[in-house]
Amino acid sequence: MTNSIWGKDHSIAQAYWRTGYADFPIYDLHGHVGAHYAIYMKRCEPDTMACHLRRAGVKHLVFSHHEALFGNMRNEQVYQLCRSQPDLLRMYVAINPHYPERIREDLAKFDAWAPFAVGFKFLADYHNERVDSKAYEPVLKFANERKLPILNHTWGGSCCSNSTILLAVAQKYPGAKFFMGHSFFGDWDGAVKVVRETPGNVWLELTAIPGESGIIERLVQGVGSTRLLFGTDLPWFDEFQAIGGVLSAKIDEEDMRNIFYRNAEQIFGENW
Amino acid sequence: MKDLFFFDSHCRIGSNCMGHSPVPDIPTLFEEMDRFGVDRALIRHIGIDKGALWTNREVSAFLREDPAHRLTGVWCILPSQCDELPEPDVFFALMKEARVGAITLSPFGHNYIPCRLTLGRILDAATERKIPVLLDAFAGKWQELYHFLEEFPRLRCIYLEGSGRWGTDRYLRPLLENYPEFHFSTGGYWVPEGICDLAERYGANRILFGSGLPRFLPGSGMLQLKQSGLDPQSLAMIAGKNLSRLLEEAQL
């Protein structure tokens, strides 16, 4: 252990090993709240999630509610939920392309949901509607005008949110900030291409990647650590598992700091 | 800084027909173990599904490159009727001689039904001798695993996740509840504080640290376990003591 990454004096890894946190805040930019049909989640409500987040030194979790994505919960209710953990929770307004009237209503309320609502969440594969379809246009235009983030669920080979589709969309809406959830998992060349061929409005979000051998290194090499964002899908995945995965990558501590918090602060500021 | 003994239950080494793996040999494995402070590892071959006999031989060769005995090997079994492996008593004696402490099986790659007809002879012997059986081949194949355990309910076994990620509690918990010798390796189990929950409900003695190397790096699972909220005694058991105990109790 002495010669391991955990034993290196004054390192980030050593701090996490000893105490569970480091000398900086973490921003988890890919989370959820609420039960999910496919798996059992013991800690999926704000109070129980907050304990886990605070232990890991997470300052903000930006989430979309499972029930708003898969059920009929409205984003107004999600906004009310945020107020139970006002210092910790921020929300992506969940967009379901099959309910245009709900989208209109939510866009009209967006400003009233400050400071909690910070962007939008697209789950195109699950809703089986391509991100470049008409259904998403009102949100894309809104985000483009206001320079707001959109967290997209992306995956290599997906039908509705693959790298080809998202490249074209990100080029078409250069004002919007595109967070590519899961970094087009598996399509690493496509992920790099999307960042390189867009005008600085794309970031690759790391949920499901930390811990995988060699992937973070590959993305850092391809696009630079300033284009990567930390996320966990909490309550799907453990914060410490993901943090440990970043600490395990063969990248330097400046890269790690970029991933854990600096890039988020570049986008949202230090107090948001 | 040496505050925990780690014994990795989920570690593969070697190369297969798909080319070099990230951990093709012993020096590379030791480099990875040392980088994260993993003390010992139970190693199985990465190419098991492409052959039991040659991968068993290669595991033996790997173990000969480990004079400090940081590693314990896993051999793959086959159905008894085809005479590809010796009788159980001889097979277990050869395992002991080679420093192999556990067995595994790959029925879906090797084309047979994992049941009492095919494996009864060797797995009944393994049950009696408390030899750990790794169930990596059943990763994600829950229906097959449930049938298998109905046939061998007293088998001392360790379930290993494959690519994992999604929480498997709805599948996993009934097995932990009903089969006292069913153990669970943590590699790929990323449920927030889930290790602590399982330990509190079913006992820390049922859970073993596993990295998932080479696909997964040990550091992610190690930090997850270290900061899981477990008491120090349970933490030490899961990190390494449980696997040590299981291997020591095996009567080879």
Short mmCIF file of C-alpha atoms in Angstrom, two decimals:
data_model
loop_
_atom_site.label_atom_id
_atom_site.label_comp_id
_atom_site.label_asym_id
_atom_site.label_seq_id
_atom_site.Cartn_x
_atom_site.Cartn_y
_atom_site.Cartn_z
CA MET A 1 0.00 0.00 0.00
CA THR A 2 2.89 2.37 0.76
CA ASN A 3 3.95 2.47 -2.87
CA SER A 4 0.41 2.45 -4.19
CA ILE A 5 -1.53 5.44 -5.46
CA TRP A 6 -3.18 5.65 -2.02
CA GLY A 7 0.16 6.01 -0.27
CA LYS A 8 1.54 8.95 -2.22
CA ASP A 9 1.90 11.83 0.25
CA HIS A 10 -0.37 14.85 -0.23
CA SER A 11 -2.04 13.28 -3.25
CA ILE A 12 -5.74 13.45 -4.06
CA ALA A 13 -5.89 9.66 -3.92
CA GLN A 14 -4.41 9.61 -0.43
CA ALA A 15 -6.94 12.19 0.77
CA TYR A 16 -9.84 10.13 -0.54
CA TRP A 17 -8.43 6.94 0.90
CA ARG A 18 -7.98 8.42 4.34
CA THR A 19 -11.00 10.69 4.67
CA GLY A 20 -13.37 10.17 1.76
CA TYR A 21 -12.95 13.69 0.43
CA ALA A 22 -10.33 16.09 -0.84
CA ASP A 23 -9.55 19.80 -0.71
CA PHE A 24 -12.06 20.66 -3.43
CA PRO A 25 -15.77 20.23 -4.10
CA ILE A 26 -17.02 17.65 -6.55
CA TYR A 27 -19.79 18.43 -8.99
CA ASP A 28 -21.73 15.37 -10.09
CA LEU A 29 -23.37 16.46 -13.32
CA HIS A 30 -25.31 13.27 -14.04
CA GLY A 31 -27.72 12.09 -11.40
CA HIS A 32 -31.28 10.96 -10.88
CA VAL A 33 -33.76 10.85 -8.05
CA GLY A 34 -36.55 8.40 -7.44
CA ALA A 35 -37.19 4.69 -7.89
CA HIS A 36 -36.53 3.00 -11.21
CA TYR A 37 -38.48 0.09 -12.67
CA ALA A 38 -35.44 -1.97 -13.65
CA ILE A 39 -33.47 -2.23 -10.43
CA TYR A 40 -33.80 -1.95 -6.69
CA MET A 41 -32.42 1.31 -5.30
CA LYS A 42 -32.39 1.62 -1.56
CA ARG A 43 -31.15 5.21 -1.51
CA CYS A 44 -32.93 7.08 -4.24
CA GLU A 45 -34.66 9.92 -2.39
CA PRO A 46 -33.05 13.26 -1.62
CA ASP A 47 -32.45 12.74 2.09
CA THR A 48 -30.75 9.36 1.79
CA MET A 49 -28.80 10.40 -1.28
CA ALA A 50 -27.64 13.55 0.48
CA CYS A 51 -25.81 11.54 3.15
CA HIS A 52 -23.84 9.67 0.51
CA LEU A 53 -23.12 12.82 -1.48
CA ARG A 54 -21.90 14.80 1.51
CA ARG A 55 -19.62 11.98 2.63
CA ALA A 56 -17.93 12.13 -0.78
CA GLY A 57 -17.58 15.90 -0.75
CA VAL A 58 -20.08 16.49 -3.55
CA LYS A 59 -21.22 20.11 -3.60
CA HIS A 60 -23.95 19.77 -6.21
CA LEU A 61 -25.70 16.85 -7.85
CA VAL A 62 -27.52 17.84 -11.03
CA PHE A 63 -30.29 15.35 -11.63
CA SER A 64 -33.40 14.47 -13.56
CA HIS A 65 -36.15 12.57 -11.80
CA HIS A 66 -36.78 9.00 -12.96
CA GLU A 67 -40.50 9.47 -12.73
CA ALA A 68 -40.35 12.61 -14.85
CA LEU A 69 -38.43 10.65 -17.49
CA PHE A 70 -40.35 7.36 -17.35
CA GLY A 71 -43.64 8.27 -15.74
CA ASN A 72 -45.93 11.24 -15.42
CA MET A 73 -44.25 13.35 -12.77
CA ARG A 74 -44.07 16.98 -13.86
CA ASN A 75 -40.94 19.08 -13.55
CA GLU A 76 -42.80 21.48 -11.26
CA GLN A 77 -42.85 18.68 -8.67
CA VAL A 78 -39.15 18.07 -9.21
CA TYR A 79 -38.50 21.73 -8.55
CA GLN A 80 -40.35 21.44 -5.25
CA LEU A 81 -38.24 18.40 -4.39
CA CYS A 82 -35.04 20.38 -4.92
CA ARG A 83 -36.09 22.73 -2.17
CA SER A 84 -35.66 19.93 0.37
CA GLN A 85 -31.90 20.00 -0.25
CA PRO A 86 -31.42 23.52 -1.60
CA ASP A 87 -27.67 23.69 -1.17
CA LEU A 88 -27.07 20.31 -2.78
CA LEU A 89 -29.53 19.61 -5.57
CA ARG A 90 -29.84 21.18 -9.00
CA MET A 91 -32.14 19.85 -11.70
CA TYR A 92 -32.21 19.15 -15.38
CA VAL A 93 -35.70 19.71 -16.68
CA ALA A 94 -36.68 16.27 -18.01
CA ILE A 95 -37.84 16.46 -21.61
CA ASN A 96 -40.22 13.85 -22.97
CA PRO A 97 -40.61 14.48 -26.71
CA HIS A 98 -43.98 12.75 -26.79
CA TYR A 99 -45.63 15.52 -24.73
CA PRO A 100 -45.14 18.82 -26.59
CA GLU A 101 -47.66 20.62 -24.41
CA ARG A 102 -45.63 19.74 -21.31
CA ILE A 103 -42.48 21.01 -23.00
CA ARG A 104 -44.18 24.34 -23.75
CA GLU A 105 -45.33 24.67 -20.16
CA ASP A 106 -41.93 23.76 -18.74
CA LEU A 107 -40.06 26.22 -20.94
CA ALA A 108 -42.46 28.94 -19.80
CA LYS A 109 -41.71 28.12 -16.17
CA PHE A 110 -37.98 27.60 -16.53
CA ASP A 111 -36.96 31.01 -15.17
CA ALA A 112 -39.20 30.61 -12.15
CA TRP A 113 -37.33 27.47 -11.19
CA ALA A 114 -34.06 29.29 -10.62
CA PRO A 115 -31.62 28.61 -9.12
CA PHE A 116 -32.46 24.91 -9.19
CA ALA A 117 -33.16 24.37 -12.89
CA VAL A 118 -29.85 24.67 -14.72
CA GLY A 119 -30.54 22.86 -17.99
CA PHE A 120 -32.36 20.00 -19.70
CA LYS A 121 -32.17 16.24 -19.91
CA PHE A 122 -32.78 14.30 -23.14
CA LEU A 123 -33.24 10.53 -22.97
CA ALA A 124 -33.72 10.00 -26.66
CA ASP A 125 -32.98 6.27 -26.85
CA TYR A 126 -35.52 5.39 -24.19
CA HIS A 127 -38.12 7.72 -25.70
CA ASN A 128 -37.27 6.35 -29.14
CA GLU A 129 -37.12 9.78 -30.72
CA ARG A 130 -33.98 11.07 -32.45
CA VAL A 131 -32.47 14.21 -30.98
CA ASP A 132 -32.61 15.86 -34.41
CA SER A 133 -36.37 15.36 -34.65
CA LYS A 134 -38.85 18.25 -34.62
CA ALA A 135 -40.01 17.26 -31.14
CA TYR A 136 -36.81 18.52 -29.52
CA GLU A 137 -36.54 21.75 -31.51
CA PRO A 138 -38.26 24.07 -29.01
CA VAL A 139 -35.85 23.01 -26.27
CA LEU A 140 -32.80 23.15 -28.51
CA LYS A 141 -33.70 26.69 -29.61
CA PHE A 142 -34.37 27.75 -26.01
CA ALA A 143 -31.03 26.34 -24.81
CA ASN A 144 -29.24 27.81 -27.80
CA GLU A 145 -30.52 31.32 -27.11
CA ARG A 146 -29.76 31.19 -23.41
CA LYS A 147 -26.54 29.17 -23.62
CA LEU A 148 -27.96 26.45 -21.38
CA PRO A 149 -26.72 22.88 -20.94
CA ILE A 150 -28.49 19.80 -22.24
CA LEU A 151 -27.45 16.48 -20.76
CA ASN A 152 -27.96 13.86 -23.47
CA HIS A 153 -28.00 10.16 -22.80
CA THR A 154 -25.61 8.90 -25.48
CA TRP A 155 -24.25 5.46 -26.30
CA GLY A 156 -22.23 3.99 -29.11
CA GLY A 157 -24.47 2.58 -31.81
CA SER A 158 -27.63 4.06 -30.37
CA CYS A 159 -30.52 4.69 -32.70
CA CYS A 160 -31.48 8.14 -31.49
CA SER A 161 -28.48 9.78 -29.87
CA ASN A 162 -25.33 8.47 -31.50
CA SER A 163 -22.28 10.56 -32.33
CA THR A 164 -23.36 11.30 -35.91
CA ILE A 165 -26.71 12.68 -34.81
CA LEU A 166 -25.30 14.67 -31.91
CA LEU A 167 -22.46 16.10 -33.98
CA ALA A 168 -24.94 17.61 -36.41
CA VAL A 169 -27.18 18.90 -33.63
CA ALA A 170 -24.32 20.46 -31.68
CA GLN A 171 -23.11 22.18 -34.87
CA LYS A 172 -26.60 23.48 -35.60
CA TYR A 173 -27.04 24.95 -32.10
CA PRO A 174 -23.63 26.40 -31.19
CA GLY A 175 -24.99 28.41 -28.29
CA ALA A 176 -26.32 25.40 -26.41
CA LYS A 177 -23.95 23.47 -24.18
CA PHE A 178 -24.07 19.77 -24.91
CA PHE A 179 -23.12 17.38 -22.12
CA MET A 180 -22.77 13.96 -23.74
CA GLY A 181 -23.78 11.55 -21.01
CA HIS A 182 -21.68 8.36 -21.04
CA SER A 183 -19.47 9.90 -23.75
CA PHE A 184 -21.05 7.77 -26.51
CA PHE A 185 -19.92 4.72 -24.55
CA GLY A 186 -17.93 2.38 -26.77
CA ASP A 187 -17.77 4.78 -29.71
CA TRP A 188 -14.69 6.54 -28.39
CA ASP A 189 -13.50 7.74 -31.79
CA GLY A 190 -16.94 9.21 -32.42
CA ALA A 191 -16.86 10.97 -29.05
CA VAL A 192 -13.52 12.58 -29.86
CA LYS A 193 -14.77 13.60 -33.29
CA VAL A 194 -17.85 15.32 -31.87
CA VAL A 195 -15.74 17.46 -29.54
CA ARG A 196 -13.15 18.29 -32.18
CA GLU A 197 -15.66 19.24 -34.88
CA THR A 198 -17.90 21.47 -32.79
CA PRO A 199 -17.29 25.08 -31.76
CA GLY A 200 -16.44 24.49 -28.09
CA ASN A 201 -19.98 23.66 -26.98
CA VAL A 202 -19.52 19.94 -26.25
CA TRP A 203 -18.31 18.17 -23.12
CA LEU A 204 -18.04 14.41 -22.59
CA GLU A 205 -19.66 13.25 -19.38
CA LEU A 206 -18.12 10.19 -17.75
CA THR A 207 -20.92 8.19 -16.13
CA ALA A 208 -20.24 4.41 -16.37
CA ILE A 209 -16.67 4.98 -17.53
CA PRO A 210 -14.55 5.44 -14.37
CA GLY A 211 -12.99 2.12 -13.44
CA GLU A 212 -12.86 0.88 -17.04
CA SER A 213 -9.24 0.28 -18.00
CA GLY A 214 -7.75 2.91 -20.25
CA ILE A 215 -10.86 4.83 -21.34
CA ILE A 216 -10.35 8.04 -19.38
CA GLU A 217 -6.75 8.15 -20.58
CA ARG A 218 -7.97 7.75 -24.15
CA LEU A 219 -10.49 10.57 -23.81
CA VAL A 220 -7.98 12.89 -22.13
CA GLN A 221 -5.58 12.23 -24.94
CA GLY A 222 -8.28 12.76 -27.55
CA VAL A 223 -9.99 15.92 -26.34
CA GLY A 224 -8.09 17.09 -23.26
CA SER A 225 -9.28 16.94 -19.66
CA THR A 226 -10.96 20.35 -19.96
CA ARG A 227 -13.69 18.73 -22.03
CA LEU A 228 -14.58 15.99 -19.53
CA LEU A 229 -17.23 16.18 -16.81
CA PHE A 230 -17.71 14.01 -13.75
CA GLY A 231 -20.95 12.10 -13.29
CA THR A 232 -22.21 8.90 -11.68
CA ASP A 233 -25.88 8.34 -12.50
CA LEU A 234 -26.41 8.29 -8.74
CA PRO A 235 -28.43 6.46 -7.36
CA TRP A 236 -27.30 3.92 -9.94
CA PHE A 237 -23.59 4.03 -9.16
CA ASP A 238 -21.59 4.73 -6.03
CA GLU A 239 -19.79 8.09 -5.80
CA PHE A 240 -16.64 6.49 -4.40
CA GLN A 241 -16.57 3.86 -7.14
CA ALA A 242 -16.56 6.62 -9.75
CA ILE A 243 -14.11 8.81 -7.85
CA GLY A 244 -11.83 5.81 -7.42
CA GLY A 245 -12.07 5.16 -11.13
CA VAL A 246 -10.88 8.65 -11.99
CA LEU A 247 -8.09 8.37 -9.41
CA SER A 248 -7.07 5.04 -10.96
CA ALA A 249 -6.59 6.51 -14.43
CA LYS A 250 -3.06 7.24 -15.56
CA ILE A 251 -3.60 11.00 -15.81
CA ASP A 252 -2.07 13.77 -13.73
CA GLU A 253 -3.75 15.54 -10.83
CA GLU A 254 -4.43 18.67 -12.86
CA ASP A 255 -6.50 16.51 -15.21
CA MET A 256 -8.32 15.01 -12.23
CA ARG A 257 -9.12 18.44 -10.85
CA ASN A 258 -10.47 19.52 -14.22
CA ILE A 259 -12.76 16.50 -14.28
CA PHE A 260 -13.95 16.69 -10.68
CA TYR A 261 -14.71 20.42 -10.43
CA ARG A 262 -12.84 22.95 -12.53
CA ASN A 263 -14.72 22.31 -15.76
CA ALA A 264 -18.06 22.51 -13.97
CA GLU A 265 -17.04 25.80 -12.37
CA GLN A 266 -15.96 27.07 -15.76
CA ILE A 267 -19.47 26.38 -17.03
CA PHE A 268 -21.62 27.28 -14.03
CA GLY A 269 -19.35 29.52 -11.93
CA GLU A 270 -18.27 28.87 -8.35
CA ASN A 271 -21.60 29.72 -6.75
CA TRP A 272 -24.63 28.34 -8.48
CA MET B 1 -0.33 3.50 5.29
CA LYS B 2 -0.73 -0.30 5.06
CA ASP B 3 -4.12 -0.43 6.69
CA LEU B 4 -5.94 -3.19 4.82
CA PHE B 5 -5.05 -6.57 3.37
CA PHE B 6 -6.57 -6.95 -0.10
CA PHE B 7 -7.05 -10.35 -1.75
CA ASP B 8 -8.61 -9.98 -5.18
CA SER B 9 -11.17 -12.69 -6.01
CA HIS B 10 -11.93 -11.43 -9.53
CA CYS B 11 -8.77 -11.25 -11.58
CA ARG B 12 -8.00 -12.63 -15.03
CA ILE B 13 -4.63 -12.96 -16.71
CA GLY B 14 -3.23 -14.13 -20.01
CA SER B 15 -4.14 -13.63 -23.62
CA ASN B 16 -6.61 -15.35 -25.89
CA CYS B 17 -7.43 -15.63 -29.57
CA MET B 18 -8.67 -12.05 -29.61
CA GLY B 19 -5.16 -10.72 -29.02
CA HIS B 20 -3.18 -9.45 -26.08
CA SER B 21 -5.13 -8.53 -22.98
CA PRO B 22 -4.09 -5.60 -20.79
CA VAL B 23 -2.68 -8.09 -18.28
CA PRO B 24 -1.00 -10.75 -20.40
CA ASP B 25 1.67 -11.87 -17.95
CA ILE B 26 2.86 -11.99 -14.36
CA PRO B 27 5.09 -8.86 -14.38
CA THR B 28 2.20 -6.78 -15.70
CA LEU B 29 -0.15 -8.24 -13.12
CA PHE B 30 2.22 -7.51 -10.26
CA GLU B 31 2.70 -3.97 -11.56
CA GLU B 32 -1.07 -3.40 -11.47
CA MET B 33 -1.45 -5.01 -8.05
CA ASP B 34 1.36 -2.90 -6.63
CA ARG B 35 0.01 0.30 -8.17
CA PHE B 36 -3.14 -0.13 -6.12
CA GLY B 37 -1.81 -2.00 -3.10
CA VAL B 38 -3.46 -5.34 -3.81
CA ASP B 39 -1.60 -7.93 -1.76
CA ARG B 40 -2.81 -11.19 -3.27
CA ALA B 41 -4.98 -12.38 -6.13
CA LEU B 42 -6.94 -15.46 -7.13
CA ILE B 43 -6.14 -15.70 -10.82
CA ARG B 44 -8.02 -17.39 -13.61
CA HIS B 45 -7.22 -17.39 -17.29
CA ILE B 46 -8.83 -14.84 -19.59
CA GLY B 47 -9.26 -17.45 -22.32
CA ILE B 48 -11.18 -20.07 -20.32
CA ASP B 49 -14.17 -20.06 -22.63
CA LYS B 50 -11.86 -21.03 -25.49
CA GLY B 51 -10.47 -24.06 -23.71
CA ALA B 52 -10.13 -25.58 -20.25
CA LEU B 53 -7.05 -27.71 -20.73
CA TRP B 54 -4.62 -25.23 -22.25
CA THR B 55 -5.72 -22.44 -19.93
CA ASN B 56 -5.26 -24.72 -16.90
CA ARG B 57 -1.73 -25.41 -18.10
CA GLU B 58 -1.01 -21.71 -18.55
CA VAL B 59 -2.33 -20.88 -15.08
CA SER B 60 0.11 -23.45 -13.67
CA ALA B 61 2.92 -21.80 -15.62
CA PHE B 62 1.95 -18.38 -14.31
CA LEU B 63 2.04 -19.66 -10.74
CA ARG B 64 5.58 -20.93 -11.23
CA GLU B 65 6.59 -17.29 -11.86
CA ASP B 66 5.35 -16.30 -8.41
CA PRO B 67 7.94 -17.41 -5.85
CA ALA B 68 6.46 -15.16 -3.16
CA HIS B 69 3.12 -16.98 -3.44
CA ARG B 70 1.04 -13.85 -3.85
CA LEU B 71 -1.16 -15.71 -6.30
CA THR B 72 -3.48 -18.68 -6.08
CA GLY B 73 -4.76 -20.26 -9.26
CA VAL B 74 -8.15 -21.34 -10.58
CA TRP B 75 -8.61 -24.33 -12.88
CA CYS B 76 -11.55 -25.02 -15.12
CA ILE B 77 -13.49 -28.30 -14.93
CA LEU B 78 -15.35 -30.28 -17.61
CA PRO B 79 -18.03 -32.99 -17.57
CA SER B 80 -16.82 -36.25 -16.12
CA GLN B 81 -18.05 -38.53 -18.90
CA CYS B 82 -15.54 -37.52 -21.58
CA ASP B 83 -12.40 -38.38 -19.61
CA GLU B 84 -10.72 -35.06 -20.39
CA LEU B 85 -9.80 -34.55 -16.75
CA PRO B 86 -8.71 -37.13 -14.16
CA GLU B 87 -10.99 -38.40 -11.41
CA PRO B 88 -11.76 -35.83 -8.70
CA ASP B 89 -9.26 -37.14 -6.13
CA VAL B 90 -6.42 -37.03 -8.64
CA PHE B 91 -7.55 -33.69 -10.04
CA PHE B 92 -7.61 -32.10 -6.60
CA ALA B 93 -4.17 -33.51 -5.77
CA LEU B 94 -2.82 -31.96 -8.96
CA MET B 95 -4.45 -28.66 -8.02
CA LYS B 96 -2.72 -28.69 -4.65
CA GLU B 97 0.62 -29.46 -6.23
CA ALA B 98 0.21 -26.54 -8.67
CA ARG B 99 -1.04 -24.09 -5.97
CA VAL B 100 -4.47 -23.97 -7.52
CA GLY B 101 -7.08 -23.36 -4.85
CA ALA B 102 -10.40 -23.03 -6.63
CA ILE B 103 -12.25 -24.27 -9.69
CA THR B 104 -14.48 -22.71 -12.29
CA LEU B 105 -16.58 -23.87 -15.21
CA SER B 106 -17.56 -22.55 -18.61
CA PRO B 107 -20.56 -24.61 -19.72
CA PHE B 108 -21.87 -22.09 -22.23
CA GLY B 109 -18.52 -21.81 -23.98
CA HIS B 110 -17.69 -25.51 -23.71
CA ASN B 111 -21.10 -26.73 -24.82
CA TYR B 112 -22.64 -28.79 -22.04
CA ILE B 113 -25.47 -28.43 -19.56
CA PRO B 114 -24.30 -27.38 -16.09
CA CYS B 115 -26.21 -29.93 -14.03
CA ARG B 116 -25.87 -32.99 -11.85
CA LEU B 117 -25.68 -35.33 -14.85
CA THR B 118 -22.59 -33.65 -16.24
CA LEU B 119 -20.83 -32.29 -13.18
CA GLY B 120 -22.28 -34.24 -10.26
CA ARG B 121 -19.22 -36.36 -9.69
CA ILE B 122 -16.71 -33.55 -9.42
CA LEU B 123 -18.95 -30.96 -7.81
CA ASP B 124 -20.20 -33.35 -5.13
CA ALA B 125 -16.55 -34.00 -4.31
CA ALA B 126 -15.85 -30.27 -4.31
CA THR B 127 -18.79 -29.71 -1.98
CA GLU B 128 -17.53 -32.28 0.48
CA ARG B 129 -14.04 -30.81 0.41
CA LYS B 130 -15.26 -27.20 0.57
CA ILE B 131 -13.38 -26.26 -2.56
CA PRO B 132 -14.55 -22.85 -3.79
CA VAL B 133 -16.22 -22.84 -7.19
CA LEU B 134 -16.21 -19.59 -9.15
CA LEU B 135 -19.43 -18.92 -11.01
CA ASP B 136 -18.11 -16.33 -13.44
CA ALA B 137 -19.68 -18.16 -16.39
CA PHE B 138 -23.15 -17.41 -15.01
CA ALA B 139 -22.65 -13.65 -14.97
CA GLY B 140 -25.98 -12.21 -16.05
CA LYS B 141 -27.42 -15.70 -16.72
CA TRP B 142 -29.69 -15.70 -13.71
CA GLN B 143 -32.15 -18.35 -14.76
CA GLU B 144 -29.32 -20.79 -15.46
CA LEU B 145 -27.67 -19.88 -12.16
CA TYR B 146 -30.88 -20.45 -10.23
CA HIS B 147 -31.27 -23.91 -11.82
CA PHE B 148 -27.64 -24.75 -11.17
CA LEU B 149 -27.88 -23.88 -7.49
CA GLU B 150 -31.05 -25.93 -7.11
CA GLU B 151 -28.95 -28.89 -8.24
CA PHE B 152 -25.95 -28.06 -6.03
CA PRO B 153 -27.42 -26.24 -3.02
CA ARG B 154 -24.49 -26.91 -0.67
CA LEU B 155 -21.75 -25.97 -3.11
CA ARG B 156 -19.27 -23.46 -1.73
CA CYS B 157 -19.40 -20.95 -4.54
CA ILE B 158 -18.50 -17.39 -5.47
CA TYR B 159 -20.60 -15.46 -7.97
CA LEU B 160 -18.66 -12.95 -10.05
CA GLU B 161 -20.29 -10.20 -12.06
CA GLY B 162 -19.32 -9.79 -15.70
CA SER B 163 -19.60 -6.29 -17.00
CA GLY B 164 -21.87 -5.52 -14.09
CA ARG B 165 -22.87 -1.94 -13.34
CA TRP B 166 -26.64 -2.23 -13.00
CA GLY B 167 -27.61 -3.24 -9.51
CA THR B 168 -28.50 -6.92 -9.33
CA ASP B 169 -30.09 -7.05 -5.90
CA ARG B 170 -33.39 -8.48 -7.11
CA TYR B 171 -31.49 -11.46 -8.49
CA LEU B 172 -28.77 -11.64 -5.91
CA ARG B 173 -30.55 -11.34 -2.59
CA PRO B 174 -32.71 -14.48 -2.95
CA LEU B 175 -29.54 -16.48 -3.54
CA LEU B 176 -27.78 -15.00 -0.53
CA GLU B 177 -30.88 -15.67 1.54
CA ASN B 178 -31.34 -19.29 0.51
CA TYR B 179 -27.89 -20.72 -0.06
CA PRO B 180 -25.55 -20.35 2.94
CA GLU B 181 -22.48 -21.27 0.90
CA PHE B 182 -23.24 -18.74 -1.85
CA HIS B 183 -20.72 -15.91 -1.84
CA PHE B 184 -20.61 -12.73 -3.85
CA SER B 185 -17.64 -10.92 -5.34
CA THR B 186 -17.88 -7.13 -5.50
CA GLY B 187 -16.33 -6.46 -8.92
CA GLY B 188 -18.88 -4.67 -11.11
CA TYR B 189 -21.32 -4.17 -8.22
CA TRP B 190 -21.57 -0.38 -8.13
CA VAL B 191 -24.72 0.11 -6.06
CA PRO B 192 -24.27 3.13 -3.76
CA GLU B 193 -23.36 1.76 -0.32
CA GLY B 194 -24.80 -1.53 -1.48
CA ILE B 195 -21.90 -3.58 -0.16
CA CYS B 196 -22.64 -2.30 3.33
CA ASP B 197 -26.34 -3.11 2.94
CA LEU B 198 -25.63 -6.68 1.82
CA ALA B 199 -23.12 -7.21 4.63
CA GLU B 200 -25.56 -6.00 7.27
CA ARG B 201 -28.34 -8.21 5.94
CA TYR B 202 -26.50 -11.42 5.00
CA GLY B 203 -23.20 -11.14 6.85
CA ALA B 204 -19.85 -9.71 5.80
CA ASN B 205 -18.53 -13.29 5.54
CA ARG B 206 -20.57 -13.74 2.34
CA ILE B 207 -18.87 -10.97 0.39
CA LEU B 208 -15.41 -10.91 -1.21
CA PHE B 209 -13.52 -8.04 -2.76
CA GLY B 210 -13.10 -8.46 -6.51
CA SER B 211 -11.57 -5.97 -8.90
CA GLY B 212 -12.69 -7.26 -12.30
CA LEU B 213 -9.16 -6.82 -13.64
CA PRO B 214 -8.25 -6.40 -16.48
CA ARG B 215 -11.51 -4.83 -17.66
CA PHE B 216 -11.88 -2.83 -14.46
CA LEU B 217 -9.08 -1.23 -12.47
CA PRO B 218 -8.80 -2.27 -8.83
CA GLY B 219 -8.76 1.31 -7.53
CA SER B 220 -12.43 2.04 -8.16
CA GLY B 221 -13.68 -0.97 -6.22
CA MET B 222 -11.09 -0.52 -3.49
CA LEU B 223 -12.15 3.04 -2.75
CA GLN B 224 -15.82 2.07 -2.97
CA LEU B 225 -15.21 -0.61 -0.35
CA LYS B 226 -12.93 1.51 1.85
CA GLN B 227 -15.53 4.30 2.04
CA SER B 228 -18.57 2.02 2.12
CA GLY B 229 -19.43 2.78 5.73
CA LEU B 230 -18.62 -0.72 6.93
CA ASP B 231 -17.16 -1.28 10.38
CA PRO B 232 -13.41 -2.05 10.34
CA GLN B 233 -13.85 -5.74 11.07
CA SER B 234 -16.33 -6.29 8.24
CA LEU B 235 -14.19 -4.20 5.94
CA ALA B 236 -11.14 -6.36 6.62
CA MET B 237 -13.13 -9.53 6.05
CA ILE B 238 -14.44 -8.41 2.68
CA ALA B 239 -11.14 -6.90 1.56
CA GLY B 240 -9.20 -10.11 2.00
CA LYS B 241 -9.79 -12.28 5.05
CA ASN B 242 -12.86 -14.04 3.67
CA LEU B 243 -11.09 -15.28 0.57
CA SER B 244 -8.07 -16.35 2.60
CA ARG B 245 -10.37 -18.33 4.88
CA LEU B 246 -12.23 -20.00 2.03
CA LEU B 247 -8.98 -21.12 0.42
CA GLU B 248 -7.55 -22.32 3.73
CA GLU B 249 -10.66 -24.38 4.45
CA ALA B 250 -10.52 -26.15 1.09
CA GLN B 251 -9.40 -29.76 1.58
CA LEU B 252 -7.39 -30.45 -1.52
#
